[in-house]
mmCIF file of N, CA, C and O in Angstrom:
data_model
loop_
_atom_site.group_PDB
_atom_site.id
_atom_site.type_symbol
_atom_site.label_atom_id
_atom_site.label_comp_id
_atom_site.label_asym_id
_atom_site.label_seq_id
_atom_site.Cartn_x
_atom_site.Cartn_y
_atom_site.Cartn_z
ATOM 1 N N MET S 1 -86.108 -93.786 42.646
ATOM 2 C CA MET S 1 -85.522 -93.380 41.900
ATOM 3 C C MET S 1 -83.876 -93.886 41.607
ATOM 4 O O MET S 1 -83.381 -94.856 41.486
ATOM 5 N N ASP S 2 -83.783 -93.667 40.357
ATOM 6 C CA ASP S 2 -82.727 -94.448 39.196
ATOM 7 C C ASP S 2 -81.701 -93.537 39.377
ATOM 8 O O ASP S 2 -80.628 -94.438 39.070
ATOM 9 N N SER S 3 -81.111 -92.658 39.610
ATOM 10 C CA SER S 3 -79.400 -91.904 39.474
ATOM 11 C C SER S 3 -79.298 -91.004 41.300
ATOM 12 O O SER S 3 -80.456 -90.650 41.944
ATOM 13 N N LEU S 4 -78.537 -90.619 40.550
ATOM 14 C CA LEU S 4 -77.731 -90.031 41.782
ATOM 15 C C LEU S 4 -77.932 -88.371 42.071
ATOM 16 O O LEU S 4 -78.475 -88.377 43.243
ATOM 17 N N GLY S 5 -78.508 -88.168 40.728
ATOM 18 C CA GLY S 5 -79.346 -86.926 41.156
ATOM 19 C C GLY S 5 -80.469 -87.062 41.091
ATOM 20 O O GLY S 5 -80.730 -85.960 42.345
ATOM 21 N N SER S 6 -81.539 -87.594 41.012
ATOM 22 C CA SER S 6 -82.866 -87.853 41.621
ATOM 23 C C SER S 6 -82.897 -88.015 43.228
ATOM 24 O O SER S 6 -83.446 -88.045 44.088
ATOM 25 N N ARG S 7 -82.006 -88.846 43.272
ATOM 26 C CA ARG S 7 -81.992 -89.519 45.069
ATOM 27 C C ARG S 7 -81.347 -88.085 45.346
ATOM 28 O O ARG S 7 -81.868 -87.868 47.143
ATOM 29 N N MET S 8 -80.555 -87.566 45.115
ATOM 30 C CA MET S 8 -80.246 -85.969 45.720
ATOM 31 C C MET S 8 -81.177 -85.291 45.784
ATOM 32 O O MET S 8 -81.508 -84.423 46.780
ATOM 33 N N ARG S 9 -81.729 -85.224 44.634
ATOM 34 C CA ARG S 9 -83.508 -84.568 44.731
ATOM 35 C C ARG S 9 -83.920 -84.938 45.939
ATOM 36 O O ARG S 9 -84.707 -83.861 46.908
ATOM 37 N N GLY S 10 -84.632 -86.355 45.690
ATOM 38 C CA GLY S 10 -85.588 -86.760 46.778
ATOM 39 C C GLY S 10 -85.205 -86.538 48.712
ATOM 40 O O GLY S 10 -85.533 -85.830 49.089
ATOM 41 N N LEU S 11 -83.341 -86.914 48.226
ATOM 42 C CA LEU S 11 -83.048 -86.291 50.297
ATOM 43 C C LEU S 11 -82.892 -84.795 50.069
ATOM 44 O O LEU S 11 -83.695 -84.424 52.154
ATOM 45 N N LEU S 12 -82.933 -83.681 49.476
ATOM 46 C CA LEU S 12 -83.046 -82.410 49.506
ATOM 47 C C LEU S 12 -84.767 -81.687 50.341
ATOM 48 O O LEU S 12 -85.072 -81.336 51.069
ATOM 49 N N ARG S 13 -85.264 -82.760 49.445
ATOM 50 C CA ARG S 13 -86.896 -82.605 49.754
ATOM 51 C C ARG S 13 -87.099 -82.995 51.366
ATOM 52 O O ARG S 13 -88.259 -82.376 51.989
ATOM 53 N N LEU S 14 -86.292 -84.442 51.417
ATOM 54 C CA LEU S 14 -86.515 -84.626 52.935
ATOM 55 C C LEU S 14 -85.902 -84.196 53.758
ATOM 56 O O LEU S 14 -86.764 -83.454 55.273
ATOM 57 N N PHE S 15 -84.836 -83.602 54.104
ATOM 58 C CA PHE S 15 -84.566 -82.428 54.537
ATOM 59 C C PHE S 15 -85.767 -80.731 54.472
ATOM 60 O O PHE S 15 -85.278 -80.290 55.986
ATOM 61 N N ARG S 16 -86.718 -80.868 53.793
ATOM 62 C CA ARG S 16 -87.045 -79.343 54.187
ATOM 63 C C ARG S 16 -88.245 -79.276 54.210
ATOM 64 O O ARG S 16 -89.526 -79.188 54.605
ATOM 65 N N SER S 17 -88.935 -81.494 54.160
ATOM 66 C CA SER S 17 -90.393 -81.433 55.029
ATOM 67 C C SER S 17 -90.708 -82.670 55.597
ATOM 68 O O SER S 17 -89.710 -83.758 54.731
ATOM 69 N N GLU S 18 -91.383 -82.698 56.377
ATOM 70 C CA GLU S 18 -91.838 -84.232 57.197
ATOM 71 C C GLU S 18 -93.012 -84.700 56.203
ATOM 72 O O GLU S 18 -93.050 -85.967 56.829
ATOM 73 N N ASP S 19 -93.980 -83.926 55.638
ATOM 74 C CA ASP S 19 -94.867 -84.955 54.869
ATOM 75 C C ASP S 19 -94.056 -85.734 53.497
ATOM 76 O O ASP S 19 -94.933 -86.028 53.022
ATOM 77 N N CYS S 20 -92.688 -86.025 53.818
ATOM 78 C CA CYS S 20 -92.224 -86.759 52.171
ATOM 79 C C CYS S 20 -91.952 -87.672 52.554
ATOM 80 O O CYS S 20 -91.070 -87.882 52.968
ATOM 81 N N ALA S 21 -91.578 -88.705 51.862
ATOM 82 C CA ALA S 21 -90.851 -89.668 52.020
ATOM 83 C C ALA S 21 -90.090 -90.450 51.016
ATOM 84 O O ALA S 21 -90.623 -90.027 49.310
ATOM 85 N N LEU S 22 -88.501 -90.970 50.786
ATOM 86 C CA LEU S 22 -88.224 -91.432 49.721
ATOM 87 C C LEU S 22 -89.269 -92.912 49.398
ATOM 88 O O LEU S 22 -88.929 -93.782 50.405
ATOM 89 N N VAL S 23 -89.615 -93.584 48.025
ATOM 90 C CA VAL S 23 -90.166 -94.603 48.241
ATOM 91 C C VAL S 23 -89.108 -95.712 47.336
ATOM 92 O O VAL S 23 -89.058 -95.177 45.778
ATOM 93 N N PHE S 24 -88.777 -96.719 47.204
ATOM 94 C CA PHE S 24 -88.480 -97.961 46.533
ATOM 95 C C PHE S 24 -88.776 -99.070 46.395
ATOM 96 O O PHE S 24 -89.529 -99.681 47.519
ATOM 97 N N ASP S 25 -89.466 -99.558 45.621
ATOM 98 C CA ASP S 25 -90.543 -100.310 44.545
ATOM 99 C C ASP S 25 -89.629 -101.060 44.452
ATOM 100 O O ASP S 25 -88.985 -100.943 42.924
ATOM 101 N N PHE S 26 -89.962 -102.512 44.772
ATOM 102 C CA PHE S 26 -89.114 -103.809 44.145
ATOM 103 C C PHE S 26 -90.078 -104.280 44.017
ATOM 104 O O PHE S 26 -91.007 -104.893 44.183
ATOM 105 N N ASP S 27 -89.614 -105.595 42.571
ATOM 106 C CA ASP S 27 -90.785 -106.552 41.849
ATOM 107 C C ASP S 27 -90.720 -108.462 42.884
ATOM 108 O O ASP S 27 -91.020 -109.168 42.985
ATOM 109 N N SER S 28 -89.397 -107.537 43.867
ATOM 110 C CA SER S 28 -88.975 -109.485 44.817
ATOM 111 C C SER S 28 -88.858 -108.806 45.980
ATOM 112 O O SER S 28 -88.053 -108.314 46.616
ATOM 113 N N VAL S 29 -89.381 -110.153 46.819
ATOM 114 C CA VAL S 29 -88.832 -109.125 48.156
ATOM 115 C C VAL S 29 -87.240 -109.785 48.381
ATOM 116 O O VAL S 29 -87.099 -111.594 47.880
ATOM 117 N N ALA S 30 -86.919 -109.621 49.120
ATOM 118 C CA ALA S 30 -85.093 -109.576 49.042
ATOM 119 C C ALA S 30 -84.648 -108.842 50.214
ATOM 120 O O ALA S 30 -85.197 -107.366 50.874
ATOM 121 N N GLU S 31 -83.199 -109.610 50.798
ATOM 122 C CA GLU S 31 -82.839 -107.743 51.843
ATOM 123 C C GLU S 31 -81.870 -106.727 51.301
ATOM 124 O O GLU S 31 -81.581 -107.211 50.112
ATOM 125 N N ARG S 32 -82.506 -106.358 51.229
ATOM 126 C CA ARG S 32 -82.457 -104.254 51.120
ATOM 127 C C ARG S 32 -81.650 -103.430 51.762
ATOM 128 O O ARG S 32 -82.004 -103.495 53.199
ATOM 129 N N ARG S 33 -80.548 -102.789 51.597
ATOM 130 C CA ARG S 33 -79.998 -102.045 52.237
ATOM 131 C C ARG S 33 -80.357 -101.335 52.289
ATOM 132 O O ARG S 33 -80.592 -99.986 51.196
ATOM 133 N N ALA S 34 -79.475 -99.689 53.188
ATOM 134 C CA ALA S 34 -79.702 -98.382 53.611
ATOM 135 C C ALA S 34 -79.310 -97.534 54.061
ATOM 136 O O ALA S 34 -78.321 -98.172 55.126
ATOM 137 N N SER S 35 -78.561 -96.752 53.503
ATOM 138 C CA SER S 35 -77.472 -96.491 54.200
ATOM 139 C C SER S 35 -77.777 -94.630 53.983
ATOM 140 O O SER S 35 -78.060 -93.990 53.133
ATOM 141 N N THR S 36 -76.901 -94.109 55.120
ATOM 142 C CA THR S 36 -76.316 -92.391 54.509
ATOM 143 C C THR S 36 -75.119 -92.482 54.940
ATOM 144 O O THR S 36 -74.760 -90.779 55.345
ATOM 145 N N LEU S 37 -74.752 -92.695 54.742
ATOM 146 C CA LEU S 37 -72.974 -92.434 53.775
ATOM 147 C C LEU S 37 -72.814 -90.714 52.615
ATOM 148 O O LEU S 37 -73.485 -91.424 52.002
ATOM 149 N N LEU S 38 -72.383 -90.482 53.799
ATOM 150 C CA LEU S 38 -72.048 -88.549 53.510
ATOM 151 C C LEU S 38 -73.708 -88.347 53.088
ATOM 152 O O LEU S 38 -73.697 -87.543 52.069
ATOM 153 N N THR S 39 -74.924 -88.369 54.017
ATOM 154 C CA THR S 39 -75.441 -88.073 53.554
ATOM 155 C C THR S 39 -75.962 -87.186 55.399
ATOM 156 O O THR S 39 -75.017 -87.321 56.106
ATOM 157 N N PRO S 40 -76.274 -85.616 55.600
ATOM 158 C CA PRO S 40 -75.817 -85.148 56.786
ATOM 159 C C PRO S 40 -77.789 -84.915 56.911
ATOM 160 O O PRO S 40 -77.240 -83.973 58.258
ATOM 161 N N LEU S 41 -78.331 -85.971 57.424
ATOM 162 C CA LEU S 41 -78.982 -85.810 58.069
ATOM 163 C C LEU S 41 -79.798 -87.575 58.472
ATOM 164 O O LEU S 41 -79.545 -88.370 57.635
ATOM 165 N N ALA S 42 -80.709 -87.641 59.561
ATOM 166 C CA ALA S 42 -80.789 -88.759 59.958
ATOM 167 C C ALA S 42 -82.288 -88.866 59.316
ATOM 168 O O ALA S 42 -83.059 -88.586 58.704
ATOM 169 N N LEU S 43 -82.470 -90.368 59.191
ATOM 170 C CA LEU S 43 -83.384 -90.941 58.536
ATOM 171 C C LEU S 43 -83.916 -92.406 59.490
ATOM 172 O O LEU S 43 -83.530 -92.443 60.296
ATOM 173 N N ASP S 44 -85.510 -92.345 59.134
ATOM 174 C CA ASP S 44 -86.386 -93.504 59.524
ATOM 175 C C ASP S 44 -86.001 -94.069 58.235
ATOM 176 O O ASP S 44 -86.537 -93.561 56.898
ATOM 177 N N VAL S 45 -85.510 -95.864 58.594
ATOM 178 C CA VAL S 45 -85.779 -95.934 57.494
ATOM 179 C C VAL S 45 -86.902 -97.345 57.742
ATOM 180 O O VAL S 45 -86.914 -98.015 58.592
ATOM 181 N N VAL S 46 -87.451 -97.561 56.516
ATOM 182 C CA VAL S 46 -89.092 -98.608 57.077
ATOM 183 C C VAL S 46 -89.217 -99.805 55.834
ATOM 184 O O VAL S 46 -88.814 -99.086 54.663
ATOM 185 N N TRP S 47 -88.956 -101.450 56.193
ATOM 186 C CA TRP S 47 -89.164 -102.341 55.254
ATOM 187 C C TRP S 47 -90.502 -103.091 54.886
ATOM 188 O O TRP S 47 -91.138 -102.717 56.014
ATOM 189 N N THR S 48 -90.677 -103.065 54.125
ATOM 190 C CA THR S 48 -92.228 -103.548 53.912
ATOM 191 C C THR S 48 -92.398 -104.662 53.171
ATOM 192 O O THR S 48 -90.884 -105.057 52.376
ATOM 193 N N GLU S 49 -93.246 -105.535 53.096
ATOM 194 C CA GLU S 49 -93.435 -106.741 52.398
ATOM 195 C C GLU S 49 -95.368 -107.099 52.314
ATOM 196 O O GLU S 49 -95.543 -107.151 53.642
ATOM 197 N N ASN S 50 -95.221 -106.542 51.390
ATOM 198 C CA ASN S 50 -96.719 -106.604 50.540
ATOM 199 C C ASN S 50 -97.500 -105.859 51.701
ATOM 200 O O ASN S 50 -98.570 -105.641 51.555
ATOM 201 N N GLY S 51 -96.369 -104.298 51.628
ATOM 202 C CA GLY S 51 -97.521 -103.552 52.806
ATOM 203 C C GLY S 51 -97.201 -103.433 54.232
ATOM 204 O O GLY S 51 -97.817 -102.980 54.709
ATOM 205 N N GLN S 52 -96.836 -104.796 54.993
ATOM 206 C CA GLN S 52 -96.919 -104.614 55.823
ATOM 207 C C GLN S 52 -95.407 -104.877 56.856
ATOM 208 O O GLN S 52 -94.668 -105.343 55.601
ATOM 209 N N VAL S 53 -94.929 -104.309 57.529
ATOM 210 C CA VAL S 53 -94.066 -103.524 58.038
ATOM 211 C C VAL S 53 -92.933 -104.744 58.609
ATOM 212 O O VAL S 53 -93.571 -105.860 59.201
ATOM 213 N N THR S 54 -91.169 -104.848 58.190
ATOM 214 C CA THR S 54 -90.471 -106.068 58.284
ATOM 215 C C THR S 54 -89.672 -105.879 59.434
ATOM 216 O O THR S 54 -89.164 -106.390 60.392
ATOM 217 N N ARG S 55 -89.667 -103.999 59.437
ATOM 218 C CA ARG S 55 -88.143 -103.710 59.815
ATOM 219 C C ARG S 55 -88.460 -102.324 60.080
ATOM 220 O O ARG S 55 -88.569 -101.638 58.948
ATOM 221 N N VAL S 56 -88.143 -101.793 61.362
ATOM 222 C CA VAL S 56 -87.906 -99.915 60.990
ATOM 223 C C VAL S 56 -86.122 -99.849 61.489
ATOM 224 O O VAL S 56 -85.878 -100.322 62.706
ATOM 225 N N ALA S 57 -85.751 -99.002 61.259
ATOM 226 C CA ALA S 57 -84.263 -98.542 61.659
ATOM 227 C C ALA S 57 -83.841 -96.888 61.681
ATOM 228 O O ALA S 57 -85.055 -96.434 60.696
ATOM 229 N N ARG S 58 -83.212 -96.448 62.803
ATOM 230 C CA ARG S 58 -82.783 -94.987 62.296
ATOM 231 C C ARG S 58 -81.678 -95.092 62.109
ATOM 232 O O ARG S 58 -81.110 -95.128 62.696
ATOM 233 N N LEU S 59 -81.209 -94.824 61.420
ATOM 234 C CA LEU S 59 -80.044 -94.426 61.028
ATOM 235 C C LEU S 59 -79.112 -92.931 61.522
ATOM 236 O O LEU S 59 -79.799 -91.655 60.477
ATOM 237 N N ASN S 60 -78.349 -92.938 61.609
ATOM 238 C CA ASN S 60 -77.826 -92.009 62.425
ATOM 239 C C ASN S 60 -77.088 -90.647 60.807
ATOM 240 O O ASN S 60 -76.684 -91.712 59.626
ATOM 241 N N PRO S 61 -77.043 -89.622 60.987
ATOM 242 C CA PRO S 61 -76.078 -89.237 59.481
ATOM 243 C C PRO S 61 -74.477 -89.557 59.402
ATOM 244 O O PRO S 61 -74.187 -89.864 60.585
ATOM 245 N N TRP S 62 -74.587 -89.273 57.940
ATOM 246 C CA TRP S 62 -73.224 -89.281 57.803
ATOM 247 C C TRP S 62 -72.949 -91.141 57.163
ATOM 248 O O TRP S 62 -72.143 -91.292 56.604
ATOM 249 N N MET S 63 -73.066 -91.837 58.998
ATOM 250 C CA MET S 63 -72.256 -92.892 58.498
ATOM 251 C C MET S 63 -73.413 -94.438 59.174
ATOM 252 O O MET S 63 -72.826 -95.215 59.439
ATOM 253 N N GLY S 64 -74.555 -94.122 59.185
ATOM 254 C CA GLY S 64 -75.561 -94.816 58.995
ATOM 255 C C GLY S 64 -75.921 -96.203 57.994
ATOM 256 O O GLY S 64 -75.490 -95.351 57.433
ATOM 257 N N PHE S 65 -76.087 -96.993 58.710
ATOM 258 C CA PHE S 65 -76.276 -98.645 57.584
ATOM 259 C C PHE S 65 -77.286 -99.500 58.254
ATOM 260 O O PHE S 65 -77.378 -99.153 59.660
ATOM 261 N N ALA S 66 -78.065 -99.861 57.532
ATOM 262 C CA ALA S 66 -78.746 -100.957 57.673
ATOM 263 C C ALA S 66 -79.522 -101.914 56.948
ATOM 264 O O ALA S 66 -79.643 -101.313 55.897
ATOM 265 N N ARG S 67 -79.695 -103.336 57.660
ATOM 266 C CA ARG S 67 -79.942 -103.702 56.464
ATOM 267 C C ARG S 67 -81.753 -104.662 56.664
ATOM 268 O O ARG S 67 -82.000 -104.372 58.096
ATOM 269 N N GLY S 68 -82.803 -104.952 55.792
ATOM 270 C CA GLY S 68 -83.741 -105.364 56.083
ATOM 271 C C GLY S 68 -84.032 -106.048 55.404
ATOM 272 O O GLY S 68 -83.357 -106.221 53.936
ATOM 273 N N ARG S 69 -85.102 -106.845 55.280
ATOM 274 C CA ARG S 69 -85.912 -107.874 54.332
ATOM 275 C C ARG S 69 -86.999 -107.175 53.564
ATOM 276 O O ARG S 69 -88.209 -106.860 54.457
ATOM 277 N N GLY S 70 -87.275 -107.186 52.431
ATOM 278 C CA GLY S 70 -88.416 -106.517 51.933
ATOM 279 C C GLY S 70 -88.943 -106.641 49.922
ATOM 280 O O GLY S 70 -88.195 -106.281 49.636
ATOM 281 N N ASP S 71 -90.253 -106.078 49.763
ATOM 282 C CA ASP S 71 -90.472 -106.011 48.870
ATOM 283 C C ASP S 71 -90.670 -104.203 48.682
ATOM 284 O O ASP S 71 -90.850 -103.467 47.511
ATOM 285 N N GLY S 72 -89.758 -103.452 49.394
ATOM 286 C CA GLY S 72 -90.769 -101.997 49.500
ATOM 287 C C GLY S 72 -89.405 -101.163 50.684
ATOM 288 O O GLY S 72 -89.249 -102.194 51.656
ATOM 289 N N VAL S 73 -88.959 -100.282 50.399
ATOM 290 C CA VAL S 73 -88.014 -99.315 51.448
ATOM 291 C C VAL S 73 -88.901 -98.061 51.052
ATOM 292 O O VAL S 73 -88.421 -97.250 50.317
ATOM 293 N N MET S 74 -88.740 -97.435 52.774
ATOM 294 C CA MET S 74 -88.954 -96.129 52.218
ATOM 295 C C MET S 74 -88.479 -95.412 53.787
ATOM 296 O O MET S 74 -88.258 -96.341 54.672
ATOM 297 N N GLU S 75 -88.011 -93.714 53.075
ATOM 298 C CA GLU S 75 -87.152 -93.526 54.001
ATOM 299 C C GLU S 75 -88.029 -92.125 54.192
ATOM 300 O O GLU S 75 -88.570 -90.975 53.496
ATOM 301 N N PHE S 76 -87.587 -91.566 55.832
ATOM 302 C CA PHE S 76 -88.235 -90.790 55.950
ATOM 303 C C PHE S 76 -87.565 -90.255 57.168
ATOM 304 O O PHE S 76 -86.108 -90.437 57.431
ATOM 305 N N PRO S 77 -87.904 -88.652 56.931
ATOM 306 C CA PRO S 77 -86.724 -87.497 57.629
ATOM 307 C C PRO S 77 -87.228 -88.325 59.634
ATOM 308 O O PRO S 77 -88.016 -88.803 60.151
ATOM 309 N N ALA S 78 -85.555 -88.098 60.288
ATOM 310 C CA ALA S 78 -86.057 -89.295 61.808
ATOM 311 C C ALA S 78 -87.166 -88.641 62.557
ATOM 312 O O ALA S 78 -87.071 -87.002 62.584
ATOM 313 N N GLY S 79 -87.265 -89.554 63.610
ATOM 314 C CA GLY S 79 -88.701 -89.037 64.314
ATOM 315 C C GLY S 79 -90.229 -89.638 63.401
ATOM 316 O O GLY S 79 -91.267 -89.535 64.399
ATOM 317 N N VAL S 80 -89.744 -89.608 61.852
ATOM 318 C CA VAL S 80 -91.250 -89.904 61.759
ATOM 319 C C VAL S 80 -92.080 -91.011 61.502
ATOM 320 O O VAL S 80 -93.013 -90.847 62.037
ATOM 321 N N ALA S 81 -91.376 -91.586 61.853
ATOM 322 C CA ALA S 81 -91.899 -93.584 61.604
ATOM 323 C C ALA S 81 -91.287 -93.758 62.964
ATOM 324 O O ALA S 81 -91.622 -95.130 62.980
ATOM 325 N N GLU S 82 -90.849 -93.143 64.186
ATOM 326 C CA GLU S 82 -90.661 -93.896 65.743
ATOM 327 C C GLU S 82 -91.965 -94.382 65.502
ATOM 328 O O GLU S 82 -91.335 -95.274 67.261
ATOM 329 N N ASP S 83 -92.963 -94.361 65.992
ATOM 330 C CA ASP S 83 -94.273 -95.591 66.374
ATOM 331 C C ASP S 83 -94.099 -96.626 65.471
ATOM 332 O O ASP S 83 -95.271 -97.414 65.664
ATOM 333 N N VAL S 84 -93.971 -96.941 63.931
ATOM 334 C CA VAL S 84 -93.871 -97.734 63.694
ATOM 335 C C VAL S 84 -93.103 -98.822 63.650
ATOM 336 O O VAL S 84 -92.517 -98.800 64.336
ATOM 337 N N ARG S 85 -94.210 -100.196 63.795
ATOM 338 C CA ARG S 85 -93.637 -101.068 64.088
ATOM 339 C C ARG S 85 -93.547 -102.505 63.290
ATOM 340 O O ARG S 85 -94.260 -102.115 62.382
ATOM 341 N N PRO S 86 -92.731 -103.464 63.687
ATOM 342 C CA PRO S 86 -93.223 -104.768 62.544
ATOM 343 C C PRO S 86 -93.975 -105.008 62.541
ATOM 344 O O PRO S 86 -95.199 -104.919 63.721
ATOM 345 N N GLY S 87 -94.925 -105.417 61.561
ATOM 346 C CA GLY S 87 -96.227 -105.954 61.800
ATOM 347 C C GLY S 87 -97.269 -105.274 61.206
ATOM 348 O O GLY S 87 -98.236 -105.496 61.168
ATOM 349 N N ASP S 88 -96.713 -103.317 61.239
ATOM 350 C CA ASP S 88 -97.665 -102.212 60.929
ATOM 351 C C ASP S 88 -98.474 -103.251 59.446
ATOM 352 O O ASP S 88 -97.126 -103.572 59.361
ATOM 353 N N GLU S 89 -98.807 -102.352 59.208
ATOM 354 C CA GLU S 89 -99.653 -101.873 58.240
ATOM 355 C C GLU S 89 -99.077 -100.671 57.410
ATOM 356 O O GLU S 89 -99.589 -99.449 58.059
ATOM 357 N N LEU S 90 -98.477 -99.734 55.822
ATOM 358 C CA LEU S 90 -98.007 -98.938 56.017
ATOM 359 C C LEU S 90 -98.805 -98.621 54.875
ATOM 360 O O LEU S 90 -98.413 -99.246 53.578
ATOM 361 N N VAL S 91 -99.600 -97.722 54.536
ATOM 362 C CA VAL S 91 -100.192 -97.739 53.382
ATOM 363 C C VAL S 91 -100.001 -95.589 52.960
ATOM 364 O O VAL S 91 -99.786 -95.176 53.802
ATOM 365 N N LEU S 92 -99.332 -95.918 51.985
ATOM 366 C CA LEU S 92 -98.764 -94.659 50.766
ATOM 367 C C LEU S 92 -99.834 -93.976 50.301
ATOM 368 O O LEU S 92 -100.648 -94.789 49.942
ATOM 369 N N ARG S 93 -100.536 -92.096 50.710
ATOM 370 C CA ARG S 93 -100.782 -92.052 49.728
ATOM 371 C C ARG S 93 -100.722 -90.723 48.662
ATOM 372 O O ARG S 93 -99.767 -89.793 49.501
#
């Protein structure tokens, strides 16, 4: 997602369906931030390194913020990733 418009379209999809996720892939492992600033829905955010979960956080609507380390970040509607734990392998289809 390169632009604010494409991110907003992705968030609208998340709002409508639990079988969607916003996926952000990066070329290197680094600290990555996620927030729900001005977003009216709660999110489950999962950070991964080479497909292995390094952190999971639930962000509250409007003002949620978290940091994690990884080369990938996935945002799901709240509750979708409640059983995901660090060390799990996450495979997207």
